[in-house]
Short mmCIF file of C-alpha atoms and ligand atoms in Angstrom, two decimals:
data_model
loop_
_atom_site.label_atom_id
_atom_site.label_comp_id
_atom_site.label_asym_id
_atom_site.label_seq_id
_atom_site.Cartn_x
_atom_site.Cartn_y
_atom_site.Cartn_z
CA MET A 4 8.19 -51.09 -57.55
CA LYS A 5 8.51 -47.35 -58.03
CA ASN A 6 5.69 -45.06 -58.99
CA ARG A 7 5.92 -41.69 -60.80
CA GLU A 8 3.49 -39.00 -61.86
CA ILE A 9 3.53 -35.87 -64.02
CA ILE A 10 2.14 -32.82 -62.28
CA LEU A 11 1.19 -29.29 -63.35
CA THR A 12 3.55 -26.97 -61.49
CA LYS A 13 2.76 -23.68 -63.22
CA ARG A 14 -0.02 -22.40 -65.51
CA PRO A 15 1.34 -21.50 -68.95
CA ASP A 16 0.96 -18.05 -70.43
CA GLY A 17 1.60 -19.21 -73.97
CA GLU A 18 3.01 -22.49 -75.25
CA PRO A 19 3.25 -25.18 -72.59
CA THR A 20 6.82 -26.33 -71.91
CA ARG A 21 8.75 -28.43 -69.38
CA GLU A 22 8.68 -25.36 -67.15
CA HIS A 23 5.00 -26.12 -66.45
CA LEU A 24 5.17 -29.87 -65.86
CA GLN A 25 7.31 -31.93 -63.55
CA ILE A 26 7.87 -35.64 -63.02
CA ARG A 27 7.92 -36.69 -59.37
CA GLU A 28 7.79 -39.88 -57.37
CA ALA A 29 4.41 -40.98 -56.03
CA ALA A 30 3.30 -43.45 -53.39
CA MET A 31 2.39 -46.95 -54.56
CA PRO A 32 -1.37 -47.15 -54.06
CA GLN A 33 -3.30 -50.08 -52.58
CA PRO A 34 -6.71 -50.83 -54.11
CA ALA A 35 -9.56 -50.36 -51.62
CA GLU A 36 -12.78 -52.42 -51.75
CA GLY A 37 -14.32 -52.05 -55.23
CA GLU A 38 -11.05 -50.72 -56.66
CA VAL A 39 -8.36 -52.08 -58.95
CA LEU A 40 -4.64 -51.35 -59.15
CA THR A 41 -3.66 -50.50 -62.72
CA ARG A 42 -0.41 -50.14 -64.64
CA LEU A 43 -0.36 -47.49 -67.35
CA LEU A 44 0.03 -48.74 -70.95
CA TYR A 45 -0.94 -45.90 -73.32
CA VAL A 46 -1.73 -42.23 -72.79
CA SER A 47 -3.71 -40.02 -75.14
CA VAL A 48 -2.45 -36.45 -75.33
CA ASP A 49 -5.07 -34.01 -76.60
CA PRO A 50 -5.25 -30.31 -77.51
CA TYR A 51 -8.13 -29.67 -75.05
CA MET A 52 -5.71 -30.38 -72.19
CA ARG A 53 -4.09 -27.02 -72.91
CA GLY A 54 -7.39 -25.33 -71.95
CA ARG A 55 -7.48 -27.29 -68.69
CA MET A 56 -4.06 -25.88 -67.77
CA ASN A 57 -5.69 -22.43 -67.53
CA GLU A 58 -7.70 -21.18 -64.60
CA GLY A 59 -11.28 -20.13 -65.15
CA LYS A 60 -14.71 -21.40 -66.05
CA SER A 61 -14.99 -23.87 -68.91
CA TYR A 62 -16.97 -26.98 -69.82
CA ILE A 63 -14.48 -28.99 -67.78
CA GLU A 64 -12.62 -28.35 -64.49
CA PRO A 65 -9.12 -26.85 -64.75
CA PHE A 66 -6.21 -29.10 -63.77
CA LYS A 67 -5.12 -28.37 -60.23
CA LEU A 68 -1.66 -27.03 -59.50
CA ASN A 69 0.75 -29.62 -58.05
CA GLN A 70 -1.65 -32.40 -59.01
CA PRO A 71 -1.18 -34.83 -61.90
CA MET A 72 -2.39 -34.05 -65.40
CA GLU A 73 -5.02 -36.54 -66.51
CA GLY A 74 -6.88 -37.73 -69.56
CA GLY A 75 -7.83 -40.70 -71.72
CA ALA A 76 -5.54 -43.68 -71.16
CA ILE A 77 -5.29 -47.45 -71.38
CA ALA A 78 -4.08 -49.50 -68.42
CA GLU A 79 -3.75 -53.09 -67.32
CA VAL A 80 -5.30 -54.37 -64.12
CA ILE A 81 -2.52 -55.83 -62.01
CA SER A 82 -4.57 -56.59 -58.91
CA SER A 83 -8.27 -56.37 -58.24
CA ASN A 84 -10.51 -55.81 -55.25
CA ALA A 85 -13.58 -55.53 -57.48
CA GLU A 86 -15.81 -58.20 -58.94
CA ALA A 87 -16.20 -56.50 -62.30
CA LEU A 88 -12.51 -56.63 -63.27
CA LYS A 89 -9.74 -59.17 -62.87
CA LYS A 90 -5.96 -59.22 -63.11
CA GLY A 91 -4.85 -58.94 -66.74
CA ASP A 92 -7.92 -57.04 -67.97
CA ILE A 93 -7.11 -54.12 -70.27
CA VAL A 94 -9.19 -51.07 -69.41
CA THR A 95 -9.69 -47.48 -70.49
CA GLY A 96 -10.87 -44.37 -68.70
CA SER A 97 -9.72 -40.96 -67.60
CA LEU A 98 -6.52 -41.61 -65.67
CA PRO A 99 -3.90 -39.41 -64.05
CA TRP A 100 -0.50 -39.31 -65.74
CA ARG A 101 0.84 -41.75 -63.12
CA GLU A 102 2.46 -45.12 -63.74
CA TYR A 103 0.37 -47.03 -61.15
CA VAL A 104 -3.11 -45.94 -60.08
CA SER A 105 -5.81 -47.42 -57.85
CA LEU A 106 -9.32 -46.47 -58.76
CA PRO A 107 -12.90 -47.73 -58.65
CA ALA A 108 -13.65 -50.40 -61.23
CA ALA A 109 -16.81 -48.45 -62.02
CA ASP A 110 -14.68 -45.60 -63.45
CA LEU A 111 -13.09 -47.93 -66.01
CA ARG A 112 -14.34 -49.67 -69.12
CA LYS A 113 -12.94 -53.04 -70.16
CA ILE A 114 -11.66 -52.93 -73.75
CA ASP A 115 -12.98 -55.57 -76.14
CA PRO A 116 -9.85 -56.57 -78.13
CA SER A 117 -11.98 -58.25 -80.82
CA LEU A 118 -13.00 -54.78 -82.11
CA GLY A 119 -9.47 -53.79 -83.09
CA PRO A 120 -6.07 -53.01 -81.56
CA ILE A 121 -6.52 -51.73 -78.01
CA THR A 122 -5.21 -48.26 -78.95
CA THR A 123 -8.26 -47.66 -81.19
CA SER A 124 -10.26 -47.13 -77.98
CA LEU A 125 -8.34 -43.86 -77.58
CA HIS A 126 -9.15 -42.57 -81.08
CA ILE A 127 -11.23 -44.00 -83.90
CA LEU A 128 -13.34 -46.17 -81.55
CA GLY A 129 -13.26 -43.56 -78.78
CA MET A 130 -13.71 -39.84 -78.22
CA THR A 131 -11.91 -38.82 -81.43
CA GLY A 132 -14.11 -40.92 -83.68
CA LEU A 133 -17.26 -39.89 -81.81
CA THR A 134 -16.28 -36.21 -82.12
CA ALA A 135 -15.82 -36.58 -85.87
CA TYR A 136 -19.03 -38.59 -86.29
CA PHE A 137 -21.42 -36.39 -84.29
CA GLY A 138 -19.87 -33.07 -85.30
CA LEU A 139 -20.02 -33.92 -88.98
CA MET A 140 -23.26 -35.91 -89.18
CA ASP A 141 -25.34 -34.03 -86.63
CA ILE A 142 -24.20 -30.44 -87.22
CA GLY A 143 -22.56 -30.58 -90.66
CA GLU A 144 -25.19 -32.87 -92.23
CA PRO A 145 -23.19 -33.39 -95.42
CA GLN A 146 -25.25 -34.25 -98.49
CA GLU A 147 -24.08 -36.21 -101.51
CA GLY A 148 -22.10 -33.98 -103.88
CA GLU A 149 -21.69 -31.15 -101.38
CA THR A 150 -18.26 -29.63 -100.68
CA VAL A 151 -16.91 -30.24 -97.17
CA VAL A 152 -13.78 -28.38 -96.05
CA VAL A 153 -11.84 -29.82 -93.11
CA SER A 154 -9.09 -27.92 -91.28
CA GLY A 155 -6.57 -29.88 -89.23
CA ALA A 156 -7.34 -32.60 -91.76
CA ALA A 157 -4.37 -34.86 -91.00
CA GLY A 158 -4.98 -34.88 -87.24
CA ALA A 159 -6.91 -37.42 -85.20
CA VAL A 160 -10.36 -35.85 -85.53
CA GLY A 161 -9.73 -34.31 -88.96
CA SER A 162 -8.60 -37.55 -90.59
CA ALA A 163 -11.76 -39.28 -89.34
CA VAL A 164 -13.94 -36.41 -90.60
CA VAL A 165 -12.37 -36.57 -94.08
CA GLN A 166 -13.29 -40.25 -94.32
CA ILE A 167 -16.79 -39.97 -92.89
CA ALA A 168 -17.57 -37.08 -95.25
CA THR A 169 -16.31 -39.24 -98.12
CA ILE A 170 -18.55 -42.11 -96.96
CA ALA A 171 -21.45 -39.62 -96.99
CA GLY A 172 -20.72 -38.93 -100.67
CA ALA A 173 -19.40 -35.40 -100.22
CA ARG A 174 -16.45 -33.87 -102.05
CA VAL A 175 -13.75 -33.18 -99.45
CA VAL A 176 -11.13 -30.46 -99.39
CA GLY A 177 -8.59 -30.79 -96.59
CA ILE A 178 -6.16 -28.29 -95.07
CA ALA A 179 -2.98 -29.47 -93.33
CA GLY A 180 0.50 -28.30 -92.40
CA THR A 181 3.06 -30.44 -94.30
CA ASP A 182 3.39 -32.10 -97.72
CA GLU A 183 3.53 -35.50 -96.01
CA LYS A 184 0.17 -34.72 -94.37
CA VAL A 185 -1.24 -33.55 -97.72
CA GLN A 186 -0.44 -36.95 -99.24
CA PHE A 187 -1.91 -38.76 -96.23
CA VAL A 188 -5.20 -36.84 -96.42
CA LYS A 189 -5.44 -37.47 -100.18
CA GLN A 190 -5.06 -41.18 -99.51
CA LEU A 191 -8.00 -40.93 -97.11
CA GLY A 192 -10.20 -39.80 -99.99
CA ALA A 193 -9.94 -36.00 -100.08
CA ASP A 194 -10.26 -34.48 -103.53
CA THR A 195 -7.86 -31.60 -102.88
CA VAL A 196 -5.59 -30.90 -99.92
CA ILE A 197 -3.96 -27.55 -99.21
CA ASN A 198 -0.67 -27.10 -97.35
CA TYR A 199 -1.46 -23.94 -95.40
CA ARG A 200 2.18 -23.30 -94.58
CA THR A 201 3.36 -23.17 -98.21
CA GLU A 202 0.25 -22.15 -100.18
CA ASP A 203 -2.00 -19.09 -100.22
CA VAL A 204 -5.03 -20.57 -98.46
CA GLY A 205 -7.58 -18.03 -99.78
CA GLN A 206 -6.57 -18.41 -103.40
CA THR A 207 -6.11 -22.17 -103.38
CA LEU A 208 -9.34 -22.72 -101.49
CA ALA A 209 -11.33 -20.60 -103.98
CA LYS A 210 -9.85 -22.67 -106.82
CA ALA A 211 -10.50 -25.96 -104.99
CA CYS A 212 -14.11 -25.02 -104.21
CA PRO A 213 -15.52 -23.61 -107.48
CA ASN A 214 -19.07 -24.27 -106.24
CA GLY A 215 -18.44 -22.76 -102.80
CA ILE A 216 -18.36 -24.50 -99.40
CA ASP A 217 -21.38 -26.29 -97.92
CA VAL A 218 -19.84 -27.64 -94.72
CA TYR A 219 -16.79 -26.38 -92.85
CA PHE A 220 -15.49 -28.71 -90.12
CA ASP A 221 -13.17 -26.43 -88.19
CA ASN A 222 -10.48 -27.86 -85.94
CA VAL A 223 -8.11 -24.91 -85.92
CA GLY A 224 -9.84 -21.50 -86.15
CA GLY A 225 -7.62 -18.42 -86.73
CA PRO A 226 -6.27 -17.23 -90.08
CA ILE A 227 -7.17 -20.48 -91.90
CA SER A 228 -10.84 -20.12 -90.97
CA ASP A 229 -10.80 -16.45 -91.94
CA GLU A 230 -10.27 -17.61 -95.53
CA VAL A 231 -13.21 -20.03 -95.41
CA TYR A 232 -16.04 -17.68 -94.38
CA PRO A 233 -16.16 -15.63 -97.63
CA LEU A 234 -16.66 -18.88 -99.59
CA LEU A 235 -19.62 -20.25 -97.61
CA ASN A 236 -22.65 -21.22 -99.68
CA LYS A 237 -26.25 -20.38 -98.88
CA PHE A 238 -27.31 -22.39 -95.80
CA ALA A 239 -23.76 -23.67 -95.18
CA ARG A 240 -23.01 -25.35 -91.85
CA VAL A 241 -19.88 -24.55 -89.83
CA VAL A 242 -18.97 -27.20 -87.26
CA GLN A 243 -16.88 -25.46 -84.61
CA CYS A 244 -15.01 -28.42 -83.18
CA GLY A 245 -11.70 -26.85 -82.17
CA ALA A 246 -9.57 -23.71 -82.40
CA ILE A 247 -6.06 -24.99 -81.73
CA SER A 248 -4.47 -21.92 -83.34
CA SER A 249 -5.80 -19.86 -80.39
CA TYR A 250 -5.18 -22.16 -77.43
CA ASN A 251 -1.76 -20.71 -76.62
CA LYS A 252 -2.82 -17.09 -77.15
CA LYS A 253 -4.15 -14.74 -74.53
CA GLU A 254 -5.98 -12.66 -77.12
CA ASP A 255 -6.77 -13.48 -80.70
CA THR A 256 -8.48 -11.15 -83.10
CA GLY A 257 -9.27 -11.51 -86.77
CA PRO A 258 -11.68 -10.41 -89.47
CA ARG A 259 -15.33 -10.20 -88.33
CA ILE A 260 -17.41 -13.13 -89.55
CA GLN A 261 -20.95 -11.85 -88.94
CA GLN A 262 -21.45 -10.40 -92.43
CA TYR A 263 -20.53 -13.72 -94.03
CA LEU A 264 -22.95 -15.62 -91.83
CA ILE A 265 -25.77 -13.21 -92.74
CA LYS A 266 -25.03 -13.24 -96.48
CA SER A 267 -24.95 -17.02 -96.57
CA SER A 268 -27.65 -17.71 -93.94
CA ALA A 269 -25.00 -20.10 -92.60
CA LEU A 270 -25.24 -21.93 -89.30
CA ILE A 271 -22.23 -22.02 -86.99
CA LYS A 272 -22.42 -24.33 -84.01
CA GLY A 273 -19.87 -25.17 -81.37
CA PHE A 274 -20.06 -28.46 -79.50
CA THR A 275 -18.19 -30.81 -77.23
CA VAL A 276 -18.43 -34.53 -77.77
CA GLY A 277 -19.91 -34.90 -74.28
CA ASP A 278 -23.08 -33.21 -75.60
CA TYR A 279 -23.76 -36.49 -77.41
CA ARG A 280 -23.15 -38.81 -74.45
CA GLU A 281 -26.60 -40.34 -74.74
CA ARG A 282 -25.99 -41.24 -78.37
CA PHE A 283 -22.48 -42.70 -78.00
CA THR A 284 -23.72 -46.23 -78.72
CA GLU A 285 -25.13 -45.09 -82.06
CA GLY A 286 -21.85 -43.37 -83.01
CA PHE A 287 -19.78 -46.32 -81.86
CA ARG A 288 -21.94 -48.71 -83.92
CA HIS A 289 -21.32 -46.74 -87.13
CA LEU A 290 -17.60 -46.28 -86.48
CA SER A 291 -16.95 -49.95 -85.68
CA LYS A 292 -18.99 -51.06 -88.70
CA TRP A 293 -17.05 -48.78 -91.09
CA LEU A 294 -13.77 -49.84 -89.49
CA GLY A 295 -14.70 -53.51 -89.90
CA GLU A 296 -15.69 -52.93 -93.54
CA GLY A 297 -12.40 -51.18 -94.29
CA LYS A 298 -14.18 -47.90 -95.11
CA LEU A 299 -12.53 -46.19 -92.19
CA THR A 300 -8.87 -46.31 -91.32
CA TYR A 301 -6.56 -44.42 -88.96
CA GLU A 302 -2.99 -43.39 -88.37
CA GLU A 303 -1.16 -43.24 -85.06
CA THR A 304 1.94 -41.32 -84.03
CA ILE A 305 3.36 -43.18 -81.06
CA THR A 306 5.95 -41.64 -78.75
CA GLU A 307 7.63 -44.09 -76.39
CA GLY A 308 8.13 -43.68 -72.64
CA PHE A 309 6.39 -42.13 -69.64
CA ASP A 310 9.05 -39.39 -69.44
CA ASN A 311 8.17 -38.25 -72.95
CA ILE A 312 4.44 -37.62 -72.36
CA PRO A 313 5.03 -33.84 -72.04
CA GLU A 314 6.96 -33.65 -75.35
CA ALA A 315 4.23 -35.61 -77.15
CA PHE A 316 1.68 -33.14 -75.78
CA PHE A 317 3.75 -30.08 -76.77
CA GLY A 318 4.18 -31.56 -80.25
CA LEU A 319 0.45 -31.21 -80.96
CA PHE A 320 0.90 -27.44 -81.14
CA LYS A 321 3.84 -27.78 -83.52
CA GLY A 322 2.09 -30.19 -85.87
CA GLU A 323 4.41 -33.08 -85.06
CA ASN A 324 1.69 -35.74 -85.21
CA VAL A 325 0.00 -37.44 -88.15
CA GLY A 326 -3.31 -38.95 -87.04
CA LYS A 327 -3.67 -39.67 -83.33
CA GLN A 328 -0.81 -38.79 -80.98
CA LEU A 329 -0.36 -41.44 -78.30
CA VAL A 330 2.35 -42.28 -75.80
CA LYS A 331 3.24 -45.89 -75.17
CA VAL A 332 4.30 -46.34 -71.58
CA ASN A 333 4.30 -50.15 -71.29
CA ASP A 334 3.31 -53.23 -73.25
CA PRO A 335 0.63 -55.38 -71.64
CA SER A 336 2.38 -58.05 -69.55
CA GLY A 337 3.11 -61.23 -71.42
CA LYS A 338 3.88 -59.29 -74.63
N1 LIG B 420 -15.33 -30.36 -79.61
C1 LIG B 420 -14.86 -31.49 -79.11
O1 LIG B 420 -15.52 -32.23 -78.38
C2 LIG B 420 -13.46 -31.88 -79.48
C3 LIG B 420 -13.01 -33.19 -79.22
C4 LIG B 420 -11.70 -33.53 -79.64
C5 LIG B 420 -10.90 -32.56 -80.24
N2 LIG B 420 -11.39 -31.30 -80.41
C6 LIG B 420 -10.58 -30.28 -81.08
O2 LIG B 420 -10.35 -30.71 -82.39
C7 LIG B 420 -9.07 -30.25 -82.84
C8 LIG B 420 -8.26 -31.44 -83.30
O3 LIG B 420 -8.00 -32.27 -82.18
P1 LIG B 420 -7.17 -33.61 -82.36
O4 LIG B 420 -7.21 -34.34 -81.10
O5 LIG B 420 -7.62 -34.29 -83.60
O6 LIG B 420 -5.69 -33.05 -82.56
P2 LIG B 420 -4.79 -33.25 -83.84
O7 LIG B 420 -5.48 -32.56 -84.98
O8 LIG B 420 -4.45 -34.68 -83.98
O9 LIG B 420 -3.44 -32.50 -83.46
C9 LIG B 420 -3.30 -31.15 -83.51
C10 LIG B 420 -2.93 -30.64 -84.94
O10 LIG B 420 -3.34 -29.28 -85.04
C11 LIG B 420 -2.58 -28.64 -86.02
N3 LIG B 420 -2.18 -27.32 -85.54
C12 LIG B 420 -1.46 -27.02 -84.44
N4 LIG B 420 -1.30 -25.69 -84.32
C13 LIG B 420 -1.94 -25.14 -85.39
C14 LIG B 420 -2.14 -23.81 -85.84
N5 LIG B 420 -1.66 -22.76 -85.17
N6 LIG B 420 -2.86 -23.61 -86.98
C15 LIG B 420 -3.35 -24.65 -87.67
N7 LIG B 420 -3.20 -25.94 -87.29
C16 LIG B 420 -2.51 -26.18 -86.17
C17 LIG B 420 -1.33 -29.51 -86.27
O11 LIG B 420 -1.42 -30.04 -87.57
P3 LIG B 420 -0.81 -29.23 -88.86
O12 LIG B 420 0.55 -29.78 -89.11
O13 LIG B 420 -1.78 -29.52 -89.92
O14 LIG B 420 -0.72 -27.80 -88.46
C18 LIG B 420 -1.46 -30.62 -85.24
O15 LIG B 420 -0.94 -31.83 -85.71
C19 LIG B 420 -8.46 -29.50 -81.67
O16 LIG B 420 -8.70 -28.12 -81.82
C20 LIG B 420 -9.21 -30.03 -80.48
O17 LIG B 420 -9.24 -29.13 -79.42
C21 LIG B 420 -12.64 -30.96 -80.05
#
């Protein structure tokens, strides 16, 4: 059996490309006491990984040069030296981009397949869903009849936010980058969806929000968000979840927002999902209930093959995914 890994060879200045990542052979690990040997099945590629490719202080350690990239993944236990897990168990955790990995059983969580397809643990029943739930419900606090605007609305987090805001009885306006995505977000329950690449966002947004904006769930930042601030209602809430439009830029300037925050007495709050670690069970309970009741659905864009993990990751910055971008590396054995 051969083993391979994808390492960070160079820190990007702008867009990440193949120049920054390399596939190389790796030793086949042996599980020590308390460890399991796993075979990679699915990898989640996420925008935040771009930040980890940079040096410098952040809420999470930078990736190390000449070491594998890592992140949320699903794997199958192929041999076990730990009581908690056995051969054949399907597990999730933060794993290196490596085909075979040995690691402590305590760092892995066994997936309960009765809750849904195993891949849901990497999105709607995982960090993505929890990000949408806590960002929207805890910071956004949408009330019935209020207008919620969601940028990046067809993405993994955005598509969950659109649906949770709809469940909360809000009127949802989405913003996304293709006509196909506009249709998708409408199907999720949004009242109006704007294609920011083909429409004038300021004008269309003003028309779509005649009563102003009460909650802005921001996944993208940049020029799209600049058009939202002037429309904020008194006591509006801005949920600063992401700013993908800036991740590949060294500097990013835009209109000043302070005057709009003062005029509207609006709250803007950034967060990372980890802030809510102690409440994950609560979030998970709501998400799995809504999923089971058919109130919540999801879309996946699945790229096939370990070699294609980098391209799937790069595609996030080009808008190539609808819903959650995953990479399928292997089927579980026996399938
Ligand atoms: N705070 C947290 O704890 C937390 C947790 C998870 C994710 N996030 C953030 O939430 C955001 C969404 O993450 P996700 O995992 O759900 O990714 P995603 O939305 O599924 O994928 C990224 C999407 O961003 C859009 N995009 C890319 N470049 C853009 C640009 N320059 N301007 C506008 N839109 C652009 C693309 O869609 P279009 O075709 O519509 O452009 C793309 O499909 C990211 O900013 C991420 O960093 C934050």
